[in-house]
Every structure is written in structure tokens, then in C-alpha cells.
PDB file of C-alpha atoms in Angstrom:
ATOM      1  CA  UNK A   1      -2.166  33.935  87.747  1.00 97.00           C
ATOM      2  CA  UNK A   2       0.934  34.361  85.855  1.00 98.00           C
ATOM      3  CA  UNK A   3       0.501  35.635  82.054  1.00 96.00           C
ATOM      4  CA  UNK A   4       2.461  36.606  79.041  1.00 93.00           C
ATOM      5  CA  UNK A   5       1.332  38.522  75.966  1.00 89.00           C
ATOM      6  CA  UNK A   6       2.982  38.987  72.556  1.00 84.00           C
ATOM      7  CA  UNK A   7       4.131  42.186  71.214  1.00 79.00           C
ATOM      8  CA  UNK A   8       3.980  45.550  72.632  1.00 79.00           C
ATOM      9  CA  UNK A   9       2.189  46.821  75.860  1.00 84.00           C
ATOM     10  CA  UNK A  10      -0.922  48.283  74.375  1.00 88.00           C
ATOM     11  CA  UNK A  11      -3.367  50.275  76.182  1.00 92.00           C
ATOM     12  CA  UNK A  12      -5.801  47.445  75.944  1.00 93.00           C
ATOM     13  CA  UNK A  13      -3.328  45.222  77.740  1.00 92.00           C
ATOM     14  CA  UNK A  14      -2.964  47.985  80.456  1.00 94.00           C
ATOM     15  CA  UNK A  15      -6.573  48.539  81.093  1.00 95.00           C
ATOM     16  CA  UNK A  16      -6.837  44.558  81.521  1.00 95.00           C
ATOM     17  CA  UNK A  17      -4.094  44.596  83.854  1.00 93.00           C
ATOM     18  CA  UNK A  18      -5.653  47.540  85.746  1.00 94.00           C
ATOM     19  CA  UNK A  19      -9.033  45.355  85.841  1.00 95.00           C
ATOM     20  CA  UNK A  20      -7.840  41.936  86.396  1.00 96.00           C
ATOM     21  CA  UNK A  21      -4.737  42.324  88.686  1.00 96.00           C
ATOM     22  CA  UNK A  22      -2.731  39.370  87.420  1.00 96.00           C
ATOM     23  CA  UNK A  23      -0.433  37.975  89.931  1.00 96.00           C
ATOM     24  CA  UNK A  24       2.617  37.539  87.697  1.00 97.00           C
ATOM     25  CA  UNK A  25       4.183  38.319  84.298  1.00 96.00           C
ATOM     26  CA  UNK A  26       5.856  35.860  82.004  1.00 95.00           C
ATOM     27  CA  UNK A  27       8.452  36.965  79.701  1.00 92.00           C
ATOM     28  CA  UNK A  28       9.653  34.466  77.233  1.00 85.00           C
ATOM     29  CA  UNK A  29      11.149  34.936  73.636  1.00 80.00           C
ATOM     30  CA  UNK A  30       8.022  34.490  71.892  1.00 71.00           C
ATOM     31  CA  UNK A  31       6.450  37.544  73.969  1.00 67.00           C
ATOM     32  CA  UNK A  32       9.629  39.378  74.864  1.00 63.00           C
ATOM     33  CA  UNK A  33       9.549  43.190  74.850  1.00 65.00           C
ATOM     34  CA  UNK A  34      13.024  45.031  73.764  1.00 67.00           C
ATOM     35  CA  UNK A  35      12.918  46.549  77.004  1.00 77.00           C
ATOM     36  CA  UNK A  36      11.336  44.355  79.934  1.00 83.00           C
ATOM     37  CA  UNK A  37      12.747  46.324  82.664  1.00 86.00           C
ATOM     38  CA  UNK A  38      10.553  49.483  81.533  1.00 86.00           C
ATOM     39  CA  UNK A  39       7.062  47.494  81.090  1.00 86.00           C
ATOM     40  CA  UNK A  40       7.726  45.257  84.208  1.00 92.00           C
ATOM     41  CA  UNK A  41       7.652  48.698  85.964  1.00 92.00           C
ATOM     42  CA  UNK A  42       4.592  49.733  84.243  1.00 92.00           C
ATOM     43  CA  UNK A  43       2.561  46.915  85.096  1.00 94.00           C
ATOM     44  CA  UNK A  44       4.128  46.944  88.587  1.00 94.00           C
ATOM     45  CA  UNK A  45       2.892  50.522  88.953  1.00 93.00           C
ATOM     46  CA  UNK A  46      -0.607  49.320  88.037  1.00 94.00           C
ATOM     47  CA  UNK A  47      -0.486  46.566  90.668  1.00 94.00           C
ATOM     48  CA  UNK A  48      -2.391  46.724  94.189  1.00 93.00           C
ATOM     49  CA  UNK A  49      -0.234  43.712  95.257  1.00 93.00           C
ATOM     50  CA  UNK A  50       3.020  41.875  94.551  1.00 94.00           C
ATOM     51  CA  UNK A  51       3.611  41.148  91.010  1.00 95.00           C
ATOM     52  CA  UNK A  52       5.977  38.458  90.247  1.00 97.00           C
ATOM     53  CA  UNK A  53       7.935  38.889  86.956  1.00 96.00           C
ATOM     54  CA  UNK A  54       9.531  35.754  85.757  1.00 97.00           C
ATOM     55  CA  UNK A  55      11.299  34.070  82.845  1.00 96.00           C
ATOM     56  CA  UNK A  56      13.218  30.918  82.055  1.00 95.00           C
ATOM     57  CA  UNK A  57      16.909  31.385  82.257  1.00 96.00           C
ATOM     58  CA  UNK A  58      18.235  27.710  82.471  1.00 96.00           C
ATOM     59  CA  UNK A  59      21.212  28.365  79.985  1.00 95.00           C
ATOM     60  CA  UNK A  60      21.830  26.264  76.847  1.00 95.00           C
ATOM     61  CA  UNK A  61      18.915  26.213  74.556  1.00 92.00           C
ATOM     62  CA  UNK A  62      16.342  28.014  76.944  1.00 94.00           C
ATOM     63  CA  UNK A  63      17.380  31.567  77.450  1.00 93.00           C
ATOM     64  CA  UNK A  64      15.821  34.863  77.136  1.00 90.00           C
ATOM     65  CA  UNK A  65      17.426  36.560  74.134  1.00 88.00           C
ATOM     66  CA  UNK A  66      18.321  39.724  75.962  1.00 86.00           C
ATOM     67  CA  UNK A  67      21.762  41.324  75.759  1.00 84.00           C
ATOM     68  CA  UNK A  68      22.411  42.443  79.231  1.00 89.00           C
ATOM     69  CA  UNK A  69      21.403  38.677  80.346  1.00 92.00           C
ATOM     70  CA  UNK A  70      23.977  36.267  79.651  1.00 93.00           C
ATOM     71  CA  UNK A  71      23.248  32.724  78.330  1.00 95.00           C
ATOM     72  CA  UNK A  72      25.717  30.319  79.621  1.00 95.00           C
ATOM     73  CA  UNK A  73      26.172  26.647  78.796  1.00 94.00           C
ATOM     74  CA  UNK A  74      23.052  24.325  79.664  1.00 93.00           C
ATOM     75  CA  UNK A  75      22.596  21.935  82.272  1.00 96.00           C
ATOM     76  CA  UNK A  76      24.133  19.086  80.862  1.00 95.00           C
ATOM     77  CA  UNK A  77      27.350  20.604  79.778  1.00 95.00           C
ATOM     78  CA  UNK A  78      27.793  22.683  83.081  1.00 96.00           C
ATOM     79  CA  UNK A  79      27.021  19.663  84.904  1.00 96.00           C
ATOM     80  CA  UNK A  80      30.376  18.229  84.222  1.00 93.00           C
ATOM     81  CA  UNK A  81      32.068  21.269  86.299  1.00 96.00           C
ATOM     82  CA  UNK A  82      30.503  19.865  89.501  1.00 96.00           C
ATOM     83  CA  UNK A  83      28.031  21.670  91.887  1.00 96.00           C
ATOM     84  CA  UNK A  84      30.308  24.916  92.221  1.00 97.00           C
ATOM     85  CA  UNK A  85      30.096  25.529  88.517  1.00 97.00           C
ATOM     86  CA  UNK A  86      26.516  24.980  88.437  1.00 98.00           C
ATOM     87  CA  UNK A  87      25.804  27.479  91.621  1.00 98.00           C
ATOM     88  CA  UNK A  88      28.059  30.028  89.882  1.00 97.00           C
ATOM     89  CA  UNK A  89      26.402  29.872  86.392  1.00 97.00           C
ATOM     90  CA  UNK A  90      22.880  30.165  88.086  1.00 98.00           C
ATOM     91  CA  UNK A  91      23.978  32.861  90.170  1.00 98.00           C
ATOM     92  CA  UNK A  92      25.336  35.020  87.342  1.00 97.00           C
ATOM     93  CA  UNK A  93      22.532  34.251  85.233  1.00 97.00           C
ATOM     94  CA  UNK A  94      19.916  35.407  87.694  1.00 97.00           C
ATOM     95  CA  UNK A  95      21.640  38.367  88.907  1.00 97.00           C
ATOM     96  CA  UNK A  96      21.505  39.676  85.389  1.00 96.00           C
ATOM     97  CA  UNK A  97      17.667  38.872  85.571  1.00 96.00           C
ATOM     98  CA  UNK A  98      17.262  40.665  88.768  1.00 96.00           C
ATOM     99  CA  UNK A  99      19.006  43.842  87.280  1.00 94.00           C
ATOM    100  CA  UNK A 100      16.088  43.733  84.816  1.00 93.00           C
ATOM    101  CA  UNK A 101      13.445  44.000  87.385  1.00 93.00           C
ATOM    102  CA  UNK A 102      12.575  40.160  87.413  1.00 96.00           C
ATOM    103  CA  UNK A 103      11.706  38.166  90.594  1.00 97.00           C
ATOM    104  CA  UNK A 104      11.662  34.705  89.554  1.00 98.00           C
ATOM    105  CA  UNK A 105      14.026  32.236  87.324  1.00 98.00           C
ATOM    106  CA  UNK A 106      11.700  29.457  86.605  1.00 98.00           C
ATOM    107  CA  UNK A 107      14.849  27.037  87.147  1.00 97.00           C
ATOM    108  CA  UNK A 108      16.287  24.687  87.710  1.00 98.00           C
ATOM    109  CA  UNK A 109      15.386  21.368  85.731  1.00 98.00           C
ATOM    110  CA  UNK A 110      15.285  18.680  88.296  1.00 98.00           C
ATOM    111  CA  UNK A 111      14.264  15.947  85.507  1.00 97.00           C
ATOM    112  CA  UNK A 112      16.636  13.016  85.493  1.00 97.00           C
ATOM    113  CA  UNK A 113      17.052  11.939  81.845  1.00 96.00           C
ATOM    114  CA  UNK A 114      16.309   8.384  81.200  1.00 93.00           C
ATOM    115  CA  UNK A 115      18.595   8.128  78.322  1.00 91.00           C
ATOM    116  CA  UNK A 116      15.275   7.886  75.854  1.00 87.00           C
ATOM    117  CA  UNK A 117      13.500  10.367  74.228  1.00 91.00           C
ATOM    118  CA  UNK A 118      16.204  13.474  73.568  1.00 92.00           C
ATOM    119  CA  UNK A 119      13.856  16.238  74.506  1.00 91.00           C
ATOM    120  CA  UNK A 120      15.183  16.797  77.957  1.00 93.00           C
ATOM    121  CA  UNK A 121      18.713  15.446  77.249  1.00 94.00           C
ATOM    122  CA  UNK A 122      20.472  18.925  77.237  1.00 95.00           C
ATOM    123  CA  UNK A 123      18.167  20.592  79.816  1.00 96.00           C
ATOM    124  CA  UNK A 124      18.890  17.855  82.297  1.00 97.00           C
ATOM    125  CA  UNK A 125      21.738  17.737  84.709  1.00 97.00           C
ATOM    126  CA  UNK A 126      22.430  14.014  84.042  1.00 97.00           C
ATOM    127  CA  UNK A 127      21.176  10.455  84.434  1.00 97.00           C
ATOM    128  CA  UNK A 128      22.481   9.664  87.973  1.00 97.00           C
ATOM    129  CA  UNK A 129      19.701  10.973  90.523  1.00 98.00           C
ATOM    130  CA  UNK A 130      22.221  11.477  93.456  1.00 98.00           C
ATOM    131  CA  UNK A 131      24.203  13.683  91.084  1.00 97.00           C
ATOM    132  CA  UNK A 132      21.227  15.475  89.527  1.00 98.00           C
ATOM    133  CA  UNK A 133      19.962  16.065  93.228  1.00 98.00           C
ATOM    134  CA  UNK A 134      23.272  17.851  94.190  1.00 98.00           C
ATOM    135  CA  UNK A 135      23.604  20.046  91.113  1.00 98.00           C
ATOM    136  CA  UNK A 136      19.761  20.828  91.481  1.00 98.00           C
ATOM    137  CA  UNK A 137      20.551  21.987  95.208  1.00 98.00           C
ATOM    138  CA  UNK A 138      23.482  24.008  93.862  1.00 98.00           C
ATOM    139  CA  UNK A 139      21.130  25.767  91.304  1.00 98.00           C
ATOM    140  CA  UNK A 140      18.628  26.823  93.724  1.00 98.00           C
ATOM    141  CA  UNK A 141      21.299  28.277  95.812  1.00 98.00           C
ATOM    142  CA  UNK A 142      22.640  30.258  92.926  1.00 98.00           C
ATOM    143  CA  UNK A 143      19.351  31.638  92.111  1.00 98.00           C
ATOM    144  CA  UNK A 144      18.721  32.356  95.826  1.00 98.00           C
ATOM    145  CA  UNK A 145      22.354  33.798  95.987  1.00 97.00           C
ATOM    146  CA  UNK A 146      21.389  36.569  93.330  1.00 97.00           C
ATOM    147  CA  UNK A 147      18.114  37.484  94.988  1.00 97.00           C
ATOM    148  CA  UNK A 148      15.547  35.667  92.991  1.00 98.00           C
ATOM    149  CA  UNK A 149      12.781  32.911  93.515  1.00 98.00           C
ATOM    150  CA  UNK A 150      13.849  29.362  92.129  1.00 98.00           C
ATOM    151  CA  UNK A 151      11.467  26.711  90.365  1.00 98.00           C
ATOM    152  CA  UNK A 152      12.007  23.326  90.396  1.00 98.00           C
ATOM    153  CA  UNK A 153      10.537  21.767  87.202  1.00 98.00           C
ATOM    154  CA  UNK A 154       8.910  19.190  85.724  1.00 96.00           C
ATOM    155  CA  UNK A 155       7.305  17.293  88.540  1.00 98.00           C
ATOM    156  CA  UNK A 156       6.694  14.021  88.525  1.00 97.00           C
ATOM    157  CA  UNK A 157       9.717  13.970  86.237  1.00 96.00           C
ATOM    158  CA  UNK A 158       9.906  14.690  82.253  1.00 95.00           C
ATOM    159  CA  UNK A 159      13.047  12.982  81.727  1.00 94.00           C
ATOM    160  CA  UNK A 160      11.452   9.538  80.813  1.00 93.00           C
ATOM    161  CA  UNK A 161       8.652  11.144  78.868  1.00 95.00           C
ATOM    162  CA  UNK A 162       8.116   9.681  75.188  1.00 92.00           C
ATOM    163  CA  UNK A 163       7.702  13.341  73.835  1.00 91.00           C
ATOM    164  CA  UNK A 164       7.574  17.066  74.174  1.00 92.00           C
ATOM    165  CA  UNK A 165       4.632  18.040  76.157  1.00 94.00           C
ATOM    166  CA  UNK A 166       4.662  21.461  74.114  1.00 90.00           C
ATOM    167  CA  UNK A 167       3.262  19.444  71.055  1.00 93.00           C
ATOM    168  CA  UNK A 168       1.553  16.407  72.500  1.00 95.00           C
ATOM    169  CA  UNK A 169       0.751  14.756  76.094  1.00 95.00           C
ATOM    170  CA  UNK A 170       3.832  12.394  76.627  1.00 96.00           C
ATOM    171  CA  UNK A 171       3.619   9.261  78.574  1.00 97.00           C
ATOM    172  CA  UNK A 172       5.927   8.033  81.290  1.00 97.00           C
ATOM    173  CA  UNK A 173       5.380   4.336  81.751  1.00 96.00           C
ATOM    174  CA  UNK A 174       7.602   3.801  84.713  1.00 94.00           C
ATOM    175  CA  UNK A 175       6.065   2.162  87.670  1.00 96.00           C
ATOM    176  CA  UNK A 176       5.554   4.250  91.127  1.00 95.00           C
ATOM    177  CA  UNK A 177       8.646   2.654  92.732  1.00 96.00           C
ATOM    178  CA  UNK A 178      10.887   3.744  89.704  1.00 96.00           C
ATOM    179  CA  UNK A 179       9.619   7.387  89.811  1.00 97.00           C
ATOM    180  CA  UNK A 180      10.154   7.413  93.662  1.00 96.00           C
ATOM    181  CA  UNK A 181      13.765   5.929  93.278  1.00 97.00           C
ATOM    182  CA  UNK A 182      15.006   7.752  90.019  1.00 97.00           C
ATOM    183  CA  UNK A 183      12.971  10.819  89.164  1.00 97.00           C
ATOM    184  CA  UNK A 184      12.169  12.193  92.845  1.00 98.00           C
ATOM    185  CA  UNK A 185      15.503  12.464  94.520  1.00 98.00           C
ATOM    186  CA  UNK A 186      16.224  16.026  92.633  1.00 98.00           C
ATOM    187  CA  UNK A 187      12.523  17.382  93.629  1.00 98.00           C
ATOM    188  CA  UNK A 188      13.055  16.460  97.377  1.00 98.00           C
ATOM    189  CA  UNK A 189      16.481  17.987  97.233  1.00 98.00           C
ATOM    190  CA  UNK A 190      14.840  21.152  95.596  1.00 98.00           C
ATOM    191  CA  UNK A 191      12.393  21.330  98.561  1.00 98.00           C
ATOM    192  CA  UNK A 192      15.184  20.866 101.097  1.00 98.00           C
ATOM    193  CA  UNK A 193      17.086  23.449  99.417  1.00 98.00           C
ATOM    194  CA  UNK A 194      14.309  26.021  99.903  1.00 98.00           C
ATOM    195  CA  UNK A 195      13.034  25.985  96.002  1.00 98.00           C
ATOM    196  CA  UNK A 196      10.284  28.538  96.131  1.00 98.00           C
ATOM    197  CA  UNK A 197       8.020  27.180  93.278  1.00 98.00           C
ATOM    198  CA  UNK A 198       7.785  23.554  92.150  1.00 98.00           C
ATOM    199  CA  UNK A 199       6.223  23.355  88.679  1.00 98.00           C
ATOM    200  CA  UNK A 200       4.068  20.491  87.422  1.00 98.00           C
ATOM    201  CA  UNK A 201       4.319  19.321  84.201  1.00 97.00           C
ATOM    202  CA  UNK A 202       1.400  18.065  81.809  1.00 97.00           C
ATOM    203  CA  UNK A 203       2.042  14.407  81.404  1.00 97.00           C
ATOM    204  CA  UNK A 204       0.306  10.973  81.271  1.00 97.00           C
ATOM    205  CA  UNK A 205       1.878   8.895  84.098  1.00 98.00           C
ATOM    206  CA  UNK A 206      -0.584   5.944  84.562  1.00 97.00           C
ATOM    207  CA  UNK A 207       1.207   4.865  88.069  1.00 97.00           C
ATOM    208  CA  UNK A 208       0.308   7.975  89.323  1.00 97.00           C
ATOM    209  CA  UNK A 209      -3.207   8.703  87.821  1.00 97.00           C
ATOM    210  CA  UNK A 210      -4.705   6.510  85.005  1.00 96.00           C
ATOM    211  CA  UNK A 211      -7.464   8.876  84.053  1.00 95.00           C
ATOM    212  CA  UNK A 212      -6.039  12.357  83.807  1.00 96.00           C
ATOM    213  CA  UNK A 213      -2.971  14.604  83.075  1.00 97.00           C
ATOM    214  CA  UNK A 214      -0.817  15.074  85.884  1.00 98.00           C
ATOM    215  CA  UNK A 215      -1.135  18.959  86.093  1.00 97.00           C
ATOM    216  CA  UNK A 216      -5.132  18.180  86.673  1.00 98.00           C
ATOM    217  CA  UNK A 217      -4.387  15.296  89.265  1.00 98.00           C
ATOM    218  CA  UNK A 218      -5.124  15.299  93.095  1.00 98.00           C
ATOM    219  CA  UNK A 219      -2.636  12.633  93.514  1.00 98.00           C
ATOM    220  CA  UNK A 220       0.109  14.166  92.053  1.00 98.00           C
ATOM    221  CA  UNK A 221      -0.330  17.496  93.979  1.00 98.00           C
ATOM    222  CA  UNK A 222      -0.548  15.197  97.357  1.00 98.00           C
ATOM    223  CA  UNK A 223       2.644  13.368  96.342  1.00 98.00           C
ATOM    224  CA  UNK A 224       4.227  17.250  95.910  1.00 98.00           C
ATOM    225  CA  UNK A 225       3.198  17.958  99.279  1.00 98.00           C
ATOM    226  CA  UNK A 226       3.503  14.664 101.129  1.00 97.00           C
ATOM    227  CA  UNK A 227       5.871  12.422  99.238  1.00 97.00           C
ATOM    228  CA  UNK A 228       8.362  15.420  98.257  1.00 98.00           C
ATOM    229  CA  UNK A 229       7.839  17.225 101.521  1.00 98.00           C
ATOM    230  CA  UNK A 230       7.298  20.662  99.522  1.00 98.00           C
ATOM    231  CA  UNK A 231       5.917  23.697 101.296  1.00 97.00           C
ATOM    232  CA  UNK A 232       6.238  26.456  98.486  1.00 98.00           C
ATOM    233  CA  UNK A 233       3.971  27.559  95.689  1.00 98.00           C
ATOM    234  CA  UNK A 234       2.855  24.771  93.025  1.00 98.00           C
ATOM    235  CA  UNK A 235       2.706  26.317  89.792  1.00 98.00           C
ATOM    236  CA  UNK A 236       1.401  24.895  86.481  1.00 98.00           C
ATOM    237  CA  UNK A 237       3.364  24.543  83.386  1.00 97.00           C
ATOM    238  CA  UNK A 238       2.111  26.754  80.496  1.00 97.00           C
ATOM    239  CA  UNK A 239      -1.456  26.175  79.999  1.00 97.00           C
ATOM    240  CA  UNK A 240      -1.576  26.810  76.426  1.00 95.00           C
ATOM    241  CA  UNK A 241       1.019  23.992  76.158  1.00 95.00           C
ATOM    242  CA  UNK A 242      -0.715  21.165  73.689  1.00 95.00           C
ATOM    243  CA  UNK A 243       0.305  18.564  76.220  1.00 94.00           C
ATOM    244  CA  UNK A 244      -2.871  20.146  78.154  1.00 96.00           C
ATOM    245  CA  UNK A 245      -4.915  21.760  75.369  1.00 95.00           C
ATOM    246  CA  UNK A 246      -5.447  18.064  73.540  1.00 94.00           C
ATOM    247  CA  UNK A 247      -7.139  17.055  76.878  1.00 94.00           C
ATOM    248  CA  UNK A 248      -9.011  20.259  78.059  1.00 96.00           C
ATOM    249  CA  UNK A 249      -9.163  24.118  77.360  1.00 97.00           C
ATOM    250  CA  UNK A 250      -6.945  26.325  79.278  1.00 97.00           C
ATOM    251  CA  UNK A 251      -9.335  27.734  81.379  1.00 98.00           C
ATOM    252  CA  UNK A 252     -11.156  24.549  82.232  1.00 98.00           C
ATOM    253  CA  UNK A 253      -7.305  23.316  82.902  1.00 98.00           C
ATOM    254  CA  UNK A 254      -6.785  26.074  85.126  1.00 98.00           C
ATOM    255  CA  UNK A 255      -9.732  25.372  87.331  1.00 98.00           C
ATOM    256  CA  UNK A 256      -9.094  21.867  87.570  1.00 98.00           C
ATOM    257  CA  UNK A 257      -5.431  22.699  88.515  1.00 98.00           C
ATOM    258  CA  UNK A 258      -6.344  25.028  91.407  1.00 98.00           C
ATOM    259  CA  UNK A 259      -9.175  22.404  92.439  1.00 98.00           C
ATOM    260  CA  UNK A 260      -6.654  19.731  92.550  1.00 98.00           C
ATOM    261  CA  UNK A 261      -4.448  21.650  94.935  1.00 98.00           C
ATOM    262  CA  UNK A 262      -2.258  23.893  92.815  1.00 98.00           C
ATOM    263  CA  UNK A 263      -1.503  27.571  93.569  1.00 98.00           C
ATOM    264  CA  UNK A 264      -0.771  29.310  90.500  1.00 98.00           C
ATOM    265  CA  UNK A 265      -1.305  29.039  86.709  1.00 98.00           C
ATOM    266  CA  UNK A 266       0.686  29.833  83.916  1.00 98.00           C
ATOM    267  CA  UNK A 267      -1.046  31.466  80.455  1.00 96.00           C
ATOM    268  CA  UNK A 268       1.834  32.307  78.411  1.00 91.00           C
ATOM    269  CA  UNK A 269       0.825  34.045  75.364  1.00 91.00           C
ATOM    270  CA  UNK A 270      -2.854  35.228  74.561  1.00 92.00           C
ATOM    271  CA  UNK A 271      -4.799  38.087  76.518  1.00 93.00           C
ATOM    272  CA  UNK A 272      -7.851  36.111  75.221  1.00 94.00           C
ATOM    273  CA  UNK A 273      -7.022  33.024  76.741  1.00 96.00           C
ATOM    274  CA  UNK A 274      -5.714  34.436  79.986  1.00 96.00           C
ATOM    275  CA  UNK A 275      -8.901  36.731  80.449  1.00 97.00           C
ATOM    276  CA  UNK A 276     -10.873  33.632  79.680  1.00 97.00           C
ATOM    277  CA  UNK A 277      -9.140  31.780  82.184  1.00 98.00           C
ATOM    278  CA  UNK A 278      -9.647  34.593  84.803  1.00 98.00           C
ATOM    279  CA  UNK A 279     -13.373  34.520  84.070  1.00 98.00           C
ATOM    280  CA  UNK A 280     -13.523  30.675  84.597  1.00 98.00           C
ATOM    281  CA  UNK A 281     -11.783  30.643  87.770  1.00 98.00           C
ATOM    282  CA  UNK A 282     -14.084  33.645  89.040  1.00 97.00           C
ATOM    283  CA  UNK A 283     -17.187  31.669  87.995  1.00 98.00           C
ATOM    284  CA  UNK A 284     -15.845  28.232  89.424  1.00 98.00           C
ATOM    285  CA  UNK A 285     -15.275  30.212  92.814  1.00 97.00           C
ATOM    286  CA  UNK A 286     -18.882  31.920  92.584  1.00 97.00           C
ATOM    287  CA  UNK A 287     -20.451  28.594  91.787  1.00 97.00           C
ATOM    288  CA  UNK A 288     -18.928  26.587  94.432  1.00 96.00           C
ATOM    289  CA  UNK A 289     -17.196  24.308  92.318  1.00 97.00           C
ATOM    290  CA  UNK A 290     -13.673  25.833  93.473  1.00 97.00           C
ATOM    291  CA  UNK A 291     -14.020  26.360  97.066  1.00 97.00           C
ATOM    292  CA  UNK A 292     -12.827  29.805  98.286  1.00 96.00           C
ATOM    293  CA  UNK A 293     -10.904  28.182 100.988  1.00 96.00           C
ATOM    294  CA  UNK A 294      -8.766  26.291  98.540  1.00 97.00           C
ATOM    295  CA  UNK A 295      -8.377  29.760  96.636  1.00 96.00           C
ATOM    296  CA  UNK A 296      -7.390  31.453  99.932  1.00 96.00           C
ATOM    297  CA  UNK A 297      -5.101  28.676 100.599  1.00 97.00           C
ATOM    298  CA  UNK A 298      -3.116  29.117  97.311  1.00 97.00           C
ATOM    299  CA  UNK A 299      -2.905  32.987  97.792  1.00 96.00           C
ATOM    300  CA  UNK A 300      -1.439  32.339 100.932  1.00 96.00           C
ATOM    301  CA  UNK A 301       1.557  30.277  99.622  1.00 97.00           C
ATOM    302  CA  UNK A 302       2.237  33.080  97.322  1.00 97.00           C
ATOM    303  CA  UNK A 303       1.894  35.650  99.999  1.00 95.00           C
ATOM    304  CA  UNK A 304       4.661  33.646 102.097  1.00 96.00           C
ATOM    305  CA  UNK A 305       7.264  33.849  99.335  1.00 97.00           C
ATOM    306  CA  UNK A 306      10.394  35.477 100.286  1.00 93.00           C
ATOM    307  CA  UNK A 307      10.748  39.181  99.313  1.00 88.00           C
ATOM    308  CA  UNK A 308      13.207  40.085  96.111  1.00 86.00           C
ATOM    309  CA  UNK A 309      12.886  43.920  95.549  1.00 70.00           C
TER     310      UNK A 309
END
């Protein structure tokens, strides 16, 4: 589990971390502390295993508001400078994150914008799959050059969705052939470049699974492994987003994500929600609903991540 909380690092939060030993810390602007380096180290000192500290530093509109970490231009703008510009920008931002104690930059965005709903327009490197694939490769290289882990997002492709999954469950109406030809080349490029995580979005994509969101779908997880060729950690988008919670509560979503083949869940904001999620996962294992072998497989994917500290 990768979790985040609002406000100060209280004694209650510290006690909870001692007990539950979460695998990751997510820091975003809604829950950022003025001194993330300090509390990353505090929580790392409580951990009996590797703790992955992460944020989203894409550039443009998606940046951590922290003075020592530059927020450079967004993907759409930097793409005009070619792959070298993408690599350099991502390397500079990621190096500043590493100096603050972070392990993971949850970038790059690998979505190909369709020209429709504007939500992903500025966060995408463009509308041409080959060009976006080249820029995603450069971005992964830039994150790695800074010594951080990278995460390609948001599979199976948010660029043609009809809305923002923070506020609803968006629909992608394209057929499977279009998804494979237009949306998936950048994800294949990310996998080939050694991206460490692949983030699965909360989307309704009937061509892949007509019955449930992509983040709960075994068919989508199978596509990540077999059609994309990704060997690393499959991570969820935030389980507190309305794209998921409009369908199932976060704790149940976490269990179904892991059963489907995912490896790590994000619960971004509230201790009460991530504590309930921890208990739901434990109960699912105890009852045999989530096979222990599946949980162990997920942990092995995390243990195989390259070192950063």
C-alpha cells in the first residue's frame, strides 16, 4: 500500500505506521507538509522494510508546490523541443525530488490525447502515438538518470476518455483495435525503457471489460503483462477518486485490484480510509478470497525494484 495523509505528522499517524508498516508514502499538494524530507526520514526510520516515497512531478499543472523542486513546463509544451528536452526536464525535476528523499516520480504520462475532452491535453506529450512513445521513453530515461523510479500512466489510456476520473468514472468508447494501435505504443515504449511502475486508471472501457472499471479488471491486468510486456509493479490510481468510489468503496476496490493482478494500491488522503483498506486486504487473505500466493507475487514485484537510496 502507498498512502498519504493531510496535515502534520501526528503521534497517532506515527503509531499507525509502526503497526501497519505501509509500503509507500504519497506526498501531493493536498497533503504536503512544508518539510517532506523530514517526515519521509521519520517514517523511514519506523519501517522494517523499504519505504517508497512518491509524488507526481509531471511539470505544468501537476507539480509538488515545494520551493527546492522546480516545476518546469508541462508535457504538451516540452514535447515541442523533442526527446532531448523531455529527458532533460524530467531529469532536473526528478533530481530535485531525490534530494528531498523521494524514491518515485509518478511520471511520465503515457496517454495519447485524442483531441476530445481537454482533461489530458496539456498533460499528454501529443496526439501522435509514435511521437508520444519517443517522448515517454525519454521521460523514463530522465527519471532514471536522476536515480528515481518511474511510473507510466494511465493504462489503458486516458487520452480519449470523456471526463476526469477524479470526479466520475469516464468512458472510453474506442474499440480494442484502436486502443492497441493508438493508445498502447507509449506504454509499450515505457515497458521497453524499463519503467518501474505502470499505473492503471479508473475508466469504463467496454472494449476491454464491459462489466467493471479497468482498475478492477483481470482482463486489463492481463493486457498489461501480455500485450504490453510489462514486468514491473502494477499500481492503482488513487482509490479515493470518484472514478472508483462511485462504483465500490476504496477498501473493496483495493481487494479486487489485487485479486485482478495488481501489485500496489494508492490511498492518497485519509488515514481512516487506508486503515480500513489494510484491514480489508488482511481479511481477504485470511478468508482465502485473496490468495496468499497472489499477495506474495505482488510483494515480489515490489522487492525486485531497483535501489534508489
